[in-house]
CSV table of C-alpha atoms in Angstrom, one decimal:
chain,number,residue,atom,x,y,z
O,19,UNK,CA,1.4,-97.8,2.6
O,20,UNK,CA,0.9,-95.5,5.7
O,21,UNK,CA,-1.5,-96.6,8.3
O,22,UNK,CA,-4.2,-94.2,9.7
O,23,UNK,CA,-2.2,-94.2,12.9
O,24,UNK,CA,0.9,-93.0,11.0
O,25,UNK,CA,-1.1,-90.3,9.4
O,26,UNK,CA,-2.6,-89.2,12.7
O,27,UNK,CA,0.9,-89.0,14.3
O,28,UNK,CA,2.1,-87.0,11.3
O,29,UNK,CA,-0.8,-84.6,11.6
O,30,UNK,CA,-0.2,-84.2,15.3
O,31,UNK,CA,3.5,-83.4,14.8
O,32,UNK,CA,2.6,-80.9,12.1
O,33,UNK,CA,0.0,-79.2,14.4
O,34,UNK,CA,2.5,-79.1,17.2
O,35,UNK,CA,5.1,-77.4,15.0
O,36,UNK,CA,2.5,-75.0,13.6
O,37,UNK,CA,1.6,-74.0,17.2
O,38,UNK,CA,5.3,-73.5,18.0
O,39,UNK,CA,5.8,-71.3,14.9
O,40,UNK,CA,2.9,-69.2,16.1
O,41,UNK,CA,4.6,-68.8,19.4
O,42,UNK,CA,7.8,-67.8,17.7
O,43,UNK,CA,5.9,-65.2,15.7
O,44,UNK,CA,4.3,-63.9,18.9
O,45,UNK,CA,7.8,-63.7,20.5
O,46,UNK,CA,9.1,-61.8,17.6
O,47,UNK,CA,6.4,-59.1,18.0
O,48,UNK,CA,5.8,-59.1,21.7
O,49,UNK,CA,9.3,-59.8,23.1
O,50,UNK,CA,11.7,-59.0,20.2
O,51,UNK,CA,10.1,-55.8,19.0
O,52,UNK,CA,7.5,-55.0,21.6
O,53,UNK,CA,5.7,-53.4,18.7
O,54,UNK,CA,3.7,-50.3,19.6
O,55,UNK,CA,0.1,-49.7,18.4
O,56,UNK,CA,0.2,-47.6,15.3
O,57,UNK,CA,3.8,-48.4,14.5
O,58,UNK,CA,4.9,-49.5,11.0
O,59,UNK,CA,7.0,-52.6,10.5
O,60,UNK,CA,9.6,-53.2,7.8
O,61,UNK,CA,10.5,-56.9,7.6
O,62,UNK,CA,13.0,-58.7,5.4
O,63,UNK,CA,13.0,-62.5,4.8
O,64,UNK,CA,14.2,-65.2,2.5
O,65,UNK,CA,11.4,-66.4,0.2
O,66,UNK,CA,11.6,-69.8,1.9
O,67,UNK,CA,10.5,-68.1,5.1
O,68,UNK,CA,7.2,-66.9,3.7
O,69,UNK,CA,5.2,-69.0,6.1
O,70,UNK,CA,6.9,-67.5,9.2
O,71,UNK,CA,6.8,-64.0,7.7
O,72,UNK,CA,3.0,-64.3,7.3
O,73,UNK,CA,2.5,-65.5,10.8
O,74,UNK,CA,4.6,-62.5,12.1
O,75,UNK,CA,2.6,-60.2,9.9
O,76,UNK,CA,-0.6,-61.5,11.5
O,77,UNK,CA,0.8,-61.0,15.0
O,78,UNK,CA,2.0,-57.5,14.1
O,79,UNK,CA,-1.5,-56.5,13.0
O,80,UNK,CA,-3.0,-58.1,16.1
O,81,UNK,CA,-0.6,-55.9,18.1
O,82,UNK,CA,-1.9,-52.8,16.3
O,83,UNK,CA,0.7,-52.3,13.5
O,84,UNK,CA,-0.4,-49.6,11.1
O,85,UNK,CA,1.4,-51.2,8.1
O,86,UNK,CA,3.7,-54.2,7.6
O,87,UNK,CA,6.0,-54.1,4.5
O,88,UNK,CA,7.9,-57.3,3.7
O,89,UNK,CA,10.9,-57.4,1.4
O,90,UNK,CA,11.7,-61.0,0.2
O,91,UNK,CA,15.2,-62.1,-0.8
O,92,UNK,CA,15.8,-64.9,-3.3
O,93,UNK,CA,19.1,-66.9,-3.3
O,94,UNK,CA,18.6,-67.9,-6.9
O,95,UNK,CA,18.3,-64.3,-8.0
O,96,UNK,CA,21.6,-63.6,-6.2
O,97,UNK,CA,23.3,-66.5,-8.0
O,98,UNK,CA,22.0,-65.3,-11.3
O,99,UNK,CA,23.8,-62.0,-10.8
O,100,UNK,CA,27.1,-63.7,-10.2
O,101,UNK,CA,26.6,-66.0,-13.2
O,102,UNK,CA,25.4,-63.5,-15.8
O,103,UNK,CA,25.8,-59.8,-14.7
O,104,UNK,CA,28.3,-57.4,-16.2
O,105,UNK,CA,31.5,-56.9,-14.3
O,106,UNK,CA,30.6,-53.3,-13.2
O,107,UNK,CA,27.4,-54.7,-11.6
O,108,UNK,CA,29.4,-55.8,-8.5
O,109,UNK,CA,30.2,-52.2,-7.6
O,110,UNK,CA,26.5,-51.3,-7.5
O,111,UNK,CA,23.8,-51.5,-4.8
O,112,UNK,CA,20.2,-50.5,-4.5
O,113,UNK,CA,20.8,-47.3,-2.7
O,114,UNK,CA,17.3,-46.1,-3.3
O,115,UNK,CA,16.0,-49.1,-1.4
O,116,UNK,CA,18.2,-48.5,1.6
O,117,UNK,CA,17.4,-44.8,1.6
O,118,UNK,CA,13.8,-45.7,1.7
O,119,UNK,CA,14.4,-48.0,4.7
O,120,UNK,CA,16.3,-45.3,6.5
O,121,UNK,CA,13.4,-42.9,5.8
O,122,UNK,CA,11.0,-45.4,7.2
O,123,UNK,CA,13.1,-45.8,10.4
O,124,UNK,CA,13.4,-42.0,10.8
O,125,UNK,CA,9.6,-41.8,10.6
O,126,UNK,CA,9.2,-44.4,13.4
O,127,UNK,CA,9.1,-47.8,11.7
O,128,UNK,CA,10.4,-50.9,13.5
O,129,UNK,CA,12.8,-53.3,11.8
O,130,UNK,CA,12.6,-57.1,11.8
O,131,UNK,CA,14.8,-59.5,9.9
O,132,UNK,CA,14.1,-63.2,9.4
O,133,UNK,CA,17.5,-64.9,8.8
O,134,UNK,CA,17.9,-68.3,7.2
O,135,UNK,CA,20.7,-67.8,4.7
O,136,UNK,CA,22.4,-70.5,2.8
O,137,UNK,CA,25.9,-70.5,4.4
O,138,UNK,CA,27.5,-71.8,1.2
O,139,UNK,CA,25.6,-69.7,-1.3
O,140,UNK,CA,28.6,-67.9,-2.7
O,141,UNK,CA,31.2,-70.5,-1.9
O,142,UNK,CA,31.9,-71.1,-5.6
O,143,UNK,CA,31.9,-67.4,-6.7
O,144,UNK,CA,34.8,-65.1,-7.3
O,145,UNK,CA,35.9,-63.7,-3.8
O,146,UNK,CA,36.8,-60.4,-5.3
O,147,UNK,CA,33.3,-60.0,-6.8
O,148,UNK,CA,31.7,-61.0,-3.5
O,149,UNK,CA,33.9,-58.5,-1.6
O,150,UNK,CA,33.0,-55.7,-4.0
O,151,UNK,CA,29.3,-56.4,-3.9
O,152,UNK,CA,29.4,-56.5,-0.1
O,153,UNK,CA,31.3,-53.2,0.0
O,154,UNK,CA,28.8,-51.5,-2.3
O,155,UNK,CA,25.9,-52.8,-0.3
O,156,UNK,CA,27.5,-51.8,3.0
O,157,UNK,CA,28.0,-48.2,1.8
O,158,UNK,CA,24.4,-48.0,0.5
O,159,UNK,CA,23.0,-49.5,3.7
O,160,UNK,CA,25.0,-47.3,6.1
O,161,UNK,CA,22.2,-44.6,6.6
O,162,UNK,CA,19.8,-47.4,7.7
O,163,UNK,CA,22.5,-49.3,9.6
O,164,UNK,CA,23.5,-46.3,11.6
O,165,UNK,CA,20.0,-45.9,12.9
O,166,UNK,CA,19.9,-49.6,13.8
O,167,UNK,CA,23.3,-49.7,15.5
O,168,UNK,CA,22.5,-46.6,17.5
O,169,UNK,CA,19.2,-48.2,18.6
O,170,UNK,CA,17.3,-45.3,17.3
O,171,UNK,CA,14.5,-47.7,16.6
O,172,UNK,CA,13.2,-51.0,18.0
O,173,UNK,CA,14.5,-53.9,15.9
O,174,UNK,CA,15.0,-57.7,16.2
O,175,UNK,CA,16.3,-60.8,14.4
O,176,UNK,CA,14.6,-64.2,14.3
O,177,UNK,CA,15.4,-67.3,12.3
O,178,UNK,CA,13.5,-69.6,10.0
O,179,UNK,CA,14.7,-73.0,8.8
O,180,UNK,CA,15.4,-73.2,5.0
O,181,UNK,CA,16.4,-76.2,3.0
O,182,UNK,CA,19.9,-75.0,2.1
O,183,UNK,CA,20.7,-74.0,5.7
O,184,UNK,CA,19.3,-77.3,7.1
O,185,UNK,CA,21.5,-79.2,4.6
O,186,UNK,CA,24.6,-77.4,5.9
O,187,UNK,CA,23.8,-78.1,9.6
O,188,UNK,CA,22.6,-81.7,9.0
O,189,UNK,CA,24.3,-82.8,5.7
O,190,UNK,CA,23.8,-86.5,6.4
O,191,UNK,CA,20.0,-86.3,6.7
O,192,UNK,CA,17.3,-86.2,4.0
O,193,UNK,CA,15.8,-82.8,3.4
O,194,UNK,CA,12.6,-83.2,5.3
O,195,UNK,CA,14.3,-84.7,8.4
O,196,UNK,CA,17.0,-82.0,8.3
O,197,UNK,CA,14.4,-79.3,8.1
O,198,UNK,CA,12.5,-80.8,11.1
O,199,UNK,CA,15.7,-81.0,13.1
O,200,UNK,CA,16.7,-77.4,12.3
O,201,UNK,CA,13.3,-76.1,13.2
O,202,UNK,CA,13.4,-78.0,16.5
O,203,UNK,CA,16.8,-76.4,17.2
O,204,UNK,CA,15.7,-72.9,16.3
O,205,UNK,CA,12.5,-73.2,18.4
O,206,UNK,CA,14.4,-74.6,21.4
O,207,UNK,CA,17.1,-71.9,21.3
O,208,UNK,CA,14.4,-69.2,20.9
O,209,UNK,CA,12.4,-70.6,23.8
O,210,UNK,CA,9.4,-71.0,21.6
O,211,UNK,CA,9.0,-74.7,22.5
O,212,UNK,CA,8.2,-73.9,26.1
O,213,UNK,CA,4.7,-73.7,27.7
O,214,UNK,CA,5.0,-70.0,28.5
O,215,UNK,CA,7.6,-68.6,26.1
O,216,UNK,CA,6.9,-64.9,27.0
O,217,UNK,CA,7.3,-65.7,30.7
O,218,UNK,CA,10.4,-67.7,30.2
O,219,UNK,CA,11.9,-64.8,28.3
O,220,UNK,CA,11.1,-62.4,31.2
O,221,UNK,CA,13.1,-64.7,33.5
O,222,UNK,CA,16.0,-65.0,31.0
O,223,UNK,CA,16.1,-61.2,30.5
O,224,UNK,CA,16.2,-60.7,34.3
O,225,UNK,CA,19.3,-62.9,34.5
O,226,UNK,CA,21.0,-61.1,31.7
O,227,UNK,CA,20.2,-57.7,33.2
O,228,UNK,CA,21.6,-58.8,36.6
O,229,UNK,CA,24.8,-59.9,34.9
O,230,UNK,CA,25.3,-56.7,32.9
O,231,UNK,CA,24.5,-54.6,36.0
O,232,UNK,CA,27.2,-56.4,37.9
O,233,UNK,CA,29.7,-55.7,35.1
O,234,UNK,CA,28.7,-52.1,34.9
O,235,UNK,CA,29.3,-51.7,38.7
O,236,UNK,CA,32.8,-53.1,38.4
O,237,UNK,CA,33.9,-50.6,35.7
O,238,UNK,CA,36.7,-52.8,34.4
O,239,UNK,CA,39.3,-51.1,32.2
O,240,UNK,CA,40.0,-54.3,30.2
O,241,UNK,CA,39.3,-58.0,29.8
O,242,UNK,CA,42.0,-60.6,29.6
O,243,UNK,CA,41.1,-63.8,27.6
O,244,UNK,CA,43.2,-67.0,27.9
O,245,UNK,CA,42.8,-70.3,26.2
O,246,UNK,CA,44.3,-72.6,23.6
O,247,UNK,CA,46.0,-70.2,21.2
O,248,UNK,CA,44.6,-67.2,23.0
O,249,UNK,CA,46.3,-64.6,25.2
O,250,UNK,CA,44.4,-61.4,24.5
O,251,UNK,CA,43.8,-58.1,26.4
O,252,UNK,CA,40.8,-56.1,25.2
O,253,UNK,CA,40.8,-52.6,26.5
O,254,UNK,CA,37.3,-51.2,27.0
O,255,UNK,CA,36.1,-47.9,25.6
O,256,UNK,CA,36.1,-44.9,27.9
O,257,UNK,CA,32.7,-44.6,29.5
O,258,UNK,CA,31.5,-47.9,28.1
O,259,UNK,CA,28.3,-49.6,29.3
O,260,UNK,CA,27.5,-53.3,29.2
O,261,UNK,CA,24.4,-54.3,27.4
O,262,UNK,CA,22.5,-57.6,26.9
O,263,UNK,CA,19.0,-58.9,26.8
O,264,UNK,CA,16.5,-56.1,26.9
O,265,UNK,CA,17.4,-52.9,25.2
O,266,UNK,CA,15.5,-49.6,25.2
O,267,UNK,CA,15.6,-47.8,21.9
O,268,UNK,CA,15.7,-44.0,21.6
O,269,UNK,CA,12.0,-44.1,20.6
O,270,UNK,CA,11.3,-45.4,24.2
O,271,UNK,CA,10.4,-48.9,23.3
O,272,UNK,CA,12.1,-51.8,25.1
O,273,UNK,CA,12.6,-55.1,23.4
O,274,UNK,CA,15.1,-57.9,22.6
O,275,UNK,CA,17.2,-57.1,19.4
O,276,UNK,CA,18.1,-60.8,19.0
O,277,UNK,CA,16.0,-63.9,19.5
O,278,UNK,CA,17.8,-66.0,20.7
O,279,UNK,CA,20.4,-64.2,22.8
O,280,UNK,CA,22.7,-65.4,25.6
O,281,UNK,CA,25.3,-62.6,25.6
O,282,UNK,CA,26.3,-59.5,27.5
O,283,UNK,CA,28.4,-57.2,25.4
O,284,UNK,CA,30.1,-53.8,25.3
O,285,UNK,CA,32.4,-51.6,23.1
O,286,UNK,CA,36.2,-52.2,23.2
O,287,UNK,CA,38.6,-49.3,22.8
O,288,UNK,CA,39.8,-49.6,19.2
O,289,UNK,CA,43.4,-48.8,20.0
O,290,UNK,CA,43.8,-50.9,23.2
O,291,UNK,CA,43.7,-54.5,22.1
O,292,UNK,CA,46.9,-56.5,22.4
O,293,UNK,CA,47.9,-60.1,21.9
O,294,UNK,CA,46.9,-63.2,20.1
O,295,UNK,CA,43.5,-64.9,19.7
O,296,UNK,CA,42.3,-68.1,18.1
O,297,UNK,CA,38.8,-68.8,17.0
O,298,UNK,CA,37.0,-71.7,18.7
O,299,UNK,CA,34.3,-72.1,16.0
O,300,UNK,CA,34.4,-71.7,12.2
O,301,UNK,CA,33.1,-68.4,10.7
O,302,UNK,CA,30.6,-68.6,7.9
O,303,UNK,CA,31.1,-65.4,5.9
O,304,UNK,CA,29.9,-64.6,2.4
O,305,UNK,CA,29.4,-68.2,1.5
O,306,UNK,CA,32.8,-69.3,2.7
O,307,UNK,CA,33.6,-71.3,5.8
O,308,UNK,CA,36.7,-69.7,7.4
O,309,UNK,CA,38.2,-72.3,9.8
O,310,UNK,CA,40.9,-72.0,12.5
O,311,UNK,CA,41.2,-68.2,12.4
O,312,UNK,CA,44.2,-66.9,14.4
O,313,UNK,CA,45.2,-63.3,14.6
O,314,UNK,CA,47.6,-61.0,16.4
O,315,UNK,CA,46.6,-57.5,17.6
O,316,UNK,CA,49.0,-54.7,18.2
O,317,UNK,CA,47.8,-51.3,19.3
O,318,UNK,CA,44.3,-52.3,18.5
O,319,UNK,CA,44.9,-53.4,14.9
O,320,UNK,CA,45.3,-56.9,13.4
O,321,UNK,CA,48.9,-57.1,12.2
O,322,UNK,CA,48.8,-60.8,11.1
O,323,UNK,CA,46.0,-63.2,10.3
O,324,UNK,CA,46.0,-66.9,9.4
O,325,UNK,CA,43.2,-69.5,8.7
O,326,UNK,CA,43.2,-73.1,7.7
O,327,UNK,CA,40.5,-72.5,5.1
O,328,UNK,CA,39.1,-69.3,3.7
O,329,UNK,CA,42.1,-67.1,4.2
O,330,UNK,CA,41.6,-65.0,1.0
O,331,UNK,CA,38.1,-64.2,2.1
O,332,UNK,CA,39.3,-63.3,5.6
O,333,UNK,CA,42.0,-61.0,4.2
O,334,UNK,CA,39.5,-59.2,1.9
O,335,UNK,CA,37.1,-58.8,4.9
O,336,UNK,CA,39.7,-57.2,7.1
O,337,UNK,CA,40.8,-55.0,4.2
O,338,UNK,CA,37.3,-53.6,3.7
O,339,UNK,CA,38.2,-50.2,5.2
O,340,UNK,CA,40.4,-48.7,7.9
O,341,UNK,CA,38.2,-49.9,10.8
O,342,UNK,CA,37.9,-53.5,9.6
O,343,UNK,CA,41.1,-54.6,11.4
O,344,UNK,CA,39.9,-53.2,14.7
O,345,UNK,CA,37.3,-54.4,17.2
O,346,UNK,CA,33.8,-53.0,17.5
O,347,UNK,CA,32.4,-55.4,20.1
O,348,UNK,CA,33.4,-57.9,22.8
O,349,UNK,CA,30.8,-60.3,24.3
O,350,UNK,CA,30.8,-62.8,27.2
O,351,UNK,CA,28.7,-66.0,27.0
O,352,UNK,CA,28.8,-68.9,29.4
O,353,UNK,CA,29.6,-72.3,27.8
O,354,UNK,CA,26.6,-73.9,29.6
O,355,UNK,CA,24.1,-72.0,27.5
O,356,UNK,CA,21.5,-74.1,25.5
O,357,UNK,CA,22.9,-73.2,22.1
O,358,UNK,CA,26.4,-74.4,23.0
O,359,UNK,CA,25.0,-77.5,24.7
O,360,UNK,CA,23.1,-78.5,21.6
O,361,UNK,CA,26.5,-79.3,20.1
O,362,UNK,CA,25.5,-77.9,16.8
O,363,UNK,CA,27.4,-75.6,14.5
O,364,UNK,CA,24.7,-73.5,12.9
O,365,UNK,CA,26.8,-71.7,10.3
O,366,UNK,CA,24.7,-68.6,11.3
O,367,UNK,CA,26.0,-65.7,13.4
O,368,UNK,CA,22.7,-65.2,15.2
O,369,UNK,CA,23.1,-68.6,16.8
O,370,UNK,CA,26.9,-69.3,16.8
O,371,UNK,CA,27.7,-66.0,18.4
O,372,UNK,CA,25.3,-66.9,21.2
O,373,UNK,CA,27.0,-70.2,21.8
O,374,UNK,CA,30.4,-68.7,22.9
O,375,UNK,CA,32.1,-65.5,24.0
O,376,UNK,CA,33.1,-63.6,20.9
O,377,UNK,CA,34.6,-60.4,19.4
O,378,UNK,CA,33.5,-58.5,16.4
O,379,UNK,CA,35.6,-56.7,13.9
O,380,UNK,CA,34.3,-53.4,12.5
O,381,UNK,CA,31.5,-51.0,13.5
O,382,UNK,CA,31.0,-50.4,17.2
O,383,UNK,CA,27.6,-50.0,18.9
O,384,UNK,CA,27.1,-46.4,19.9
O,385,UNK,CA,24.5,-47.5,22.5
O,386,UNK,CA,27.1,-49.2,24.6
O,387,UNK,CA,28.0,-46.0,26.5
O,388,UNK,CA,26.9,-44.5,29.8
O,389,UNK,CA,26.2,-41.2,27.9
O,390,UNK,CA,23.6,-42.1,25.3
O,391,UNK,CA,23.8,-39.0,23.1
O,392,UNK,CA,27.3,-38.8,21.7
O,393,UNK,CA,28.4,-37.3,18.4
O,394,UNK,CA,30.6,-39.2,16.0
O,395,UNK,CA,33.6,-37.2,17.1
O,396,UNK,CA,32.9,-37.9,20.8
O,397,UNK,CA,32.4,-41.6,20.1
O,398,UNK,CA,35.8,-41.7,18.3
O,399,UNK,CA,37.5,-39.9,21.2
O,400,UNK,CA,36.2,-42.6,23.6
O,401,UNK,CA,37.6,-45.3,21.4
O,402,UNK,CA,34.5,-46.5,19.4
O,403,UNK,CA,35.4,-48.0,16.1
O,404,UNK,CA,33.8,-47.1,12.7
O,405,UNK,CA,33.6,-49.4,9.7
O,406,UNK,CA,31.4,-50.7,6.9
O,407,UNK,CA,31.4,-54.2,8.5
O,408,UNK,CA,30.5,-55.8,11.8
O,409,UNK,CA,31.6,-59.4,11.8
O,410,UNK,CA,31.4,-61.6,14.9
O,411,UNK,CA,33.6,-64.6,15.5
O,412,UNK,CA,33.8,-66.9,18.4
O,413,UNK,CA,36.7,-67.1,20.9
O,414,UNK,CA,35.1,-68.8,23.9
O,415,UNK,CA,34.9,-72.5,24.9
O,416,UNK,CA,34.9,-74.7,27.9
O,417,UNK,CA,38.6,-74.0,28.2
O,418,UNK,CA,38.3,-70.2,28.2
O,419,UNK,CA,39.4,-68.1,31.2
O,420,UNK,CA,38.5,-64.4,31.4
O,421,UNK,CA,39.6,-61.8,34.0
O,422,UNK,CA,38.4,-58.3,34.5
O,423,UNK,CA,41.3,-55.8,34.9
O,424,UNK,CA,40.9,-52.5,36.7
O,425,UNK,CA,42.7,-49.3,35.8
O,426,UNK,CA,45.9,-50.4,37.7
O,427,UNK,CA,45.9,-53.8,36.0
O,428,UNK,CA,44.7,-55.8,39.0
O,429,UNK,CA,42.8,-58.9,37.9
O,430,UNK,CA,39.5,-60.4,39.1
O,431,UNK,CA,38.3,-63.7,37.7
O,432,UNK,CA,35.2,-63.5,35.6
O,433,UNK,CA,35.1,-66.9,33.8
O,434,UNK,CA,36.8,-70.2,34.5
O,435,UNK,CA,36.2,-73.2,32.3
O,436,UNK,CA,33.9,-71.1,30.2
O,437,UNK,CA,31.6,-70.3,33.2
O,438,UNK,CA,30.8,-67.3,35.3
O,439,UNK,CA,32.6,-67.3,38.7
O,440,UNK,CA,31.1,-64.2,40.2
């Protein structure tokens, strides 16, 4: 039987977490989106994140939103498709829905996604069906994704703890304790557990902006990564620009696309990547954990790929289209960042990519150029990759060394032992 003191402690803990969730919702609107008065918001969320989505909706209306539209996703409905749908179903996607989202974005709506996916949701499903369904969705989503990747609108991602995700991160704990631990980790990484989260984000953004300005001043032609299993030269796109932290969308609104974020990133040249690289963390992709990825790049393309687990899924992923074997992003992250220091593997790209330096296969960000208004042909000429996918995987650690190379190949040290040196 619980004592009155136990009940009081439990209530205090619940009240404290509720207050921190309110701060996370405030961060999503004020720091992530910087939502403008009169602006619409389109939000997606798992059904398990309904509490956070409601708090964000309240904050959005307090900020002057004209309309908030929330689309909820249900993992059980997804599984029902794989268990019972006709075979041709897996080549179909709700194009009408994504067309509607693209129309909303063209009309000025902001985009917010609450992530909390079950990393193993599709682990037991036919990989070919998963790949086909993902390809169909990617094709249907492209009109909306292109507006997001070009930063035509203000958008952001935040996370919510869900039971399946918590079980993946803390498999040894009972559900309630695992959920509490995951919420604590999310709130800490998002800086929502601090006395002044908005002010703390301002200081963090200032540090990220200073780092990216330093890189933009140096105008490196390439980066050279070295570490266990890695000796990789990543040529940078012509006229590239480093981004990270705050980003100003083409609608004039400045916000943070990711909460949390620890990276500075830019666009590689799709044909100027050479060498070998080994992943330093597993990649959770389409319900499969792909471990110990190792690939070789020649003239910008993956020519061989291995993995200890999940190799068939990796092979299907890089076979999605012509650009899936080439890079669309390279990012630098110091190993001392709070997400890495937590020691957790989140099985979620929003967190794991911000724990370590990383590369992404597939679609490039068109915003990572000094010239902001480039046509598709101009982007291609400068080396930007095009693909239906954009998949980040981690290549940094406490053993990573990174040099910046100038046009003549002269090297300057950027990272040693996974930390900035200049």
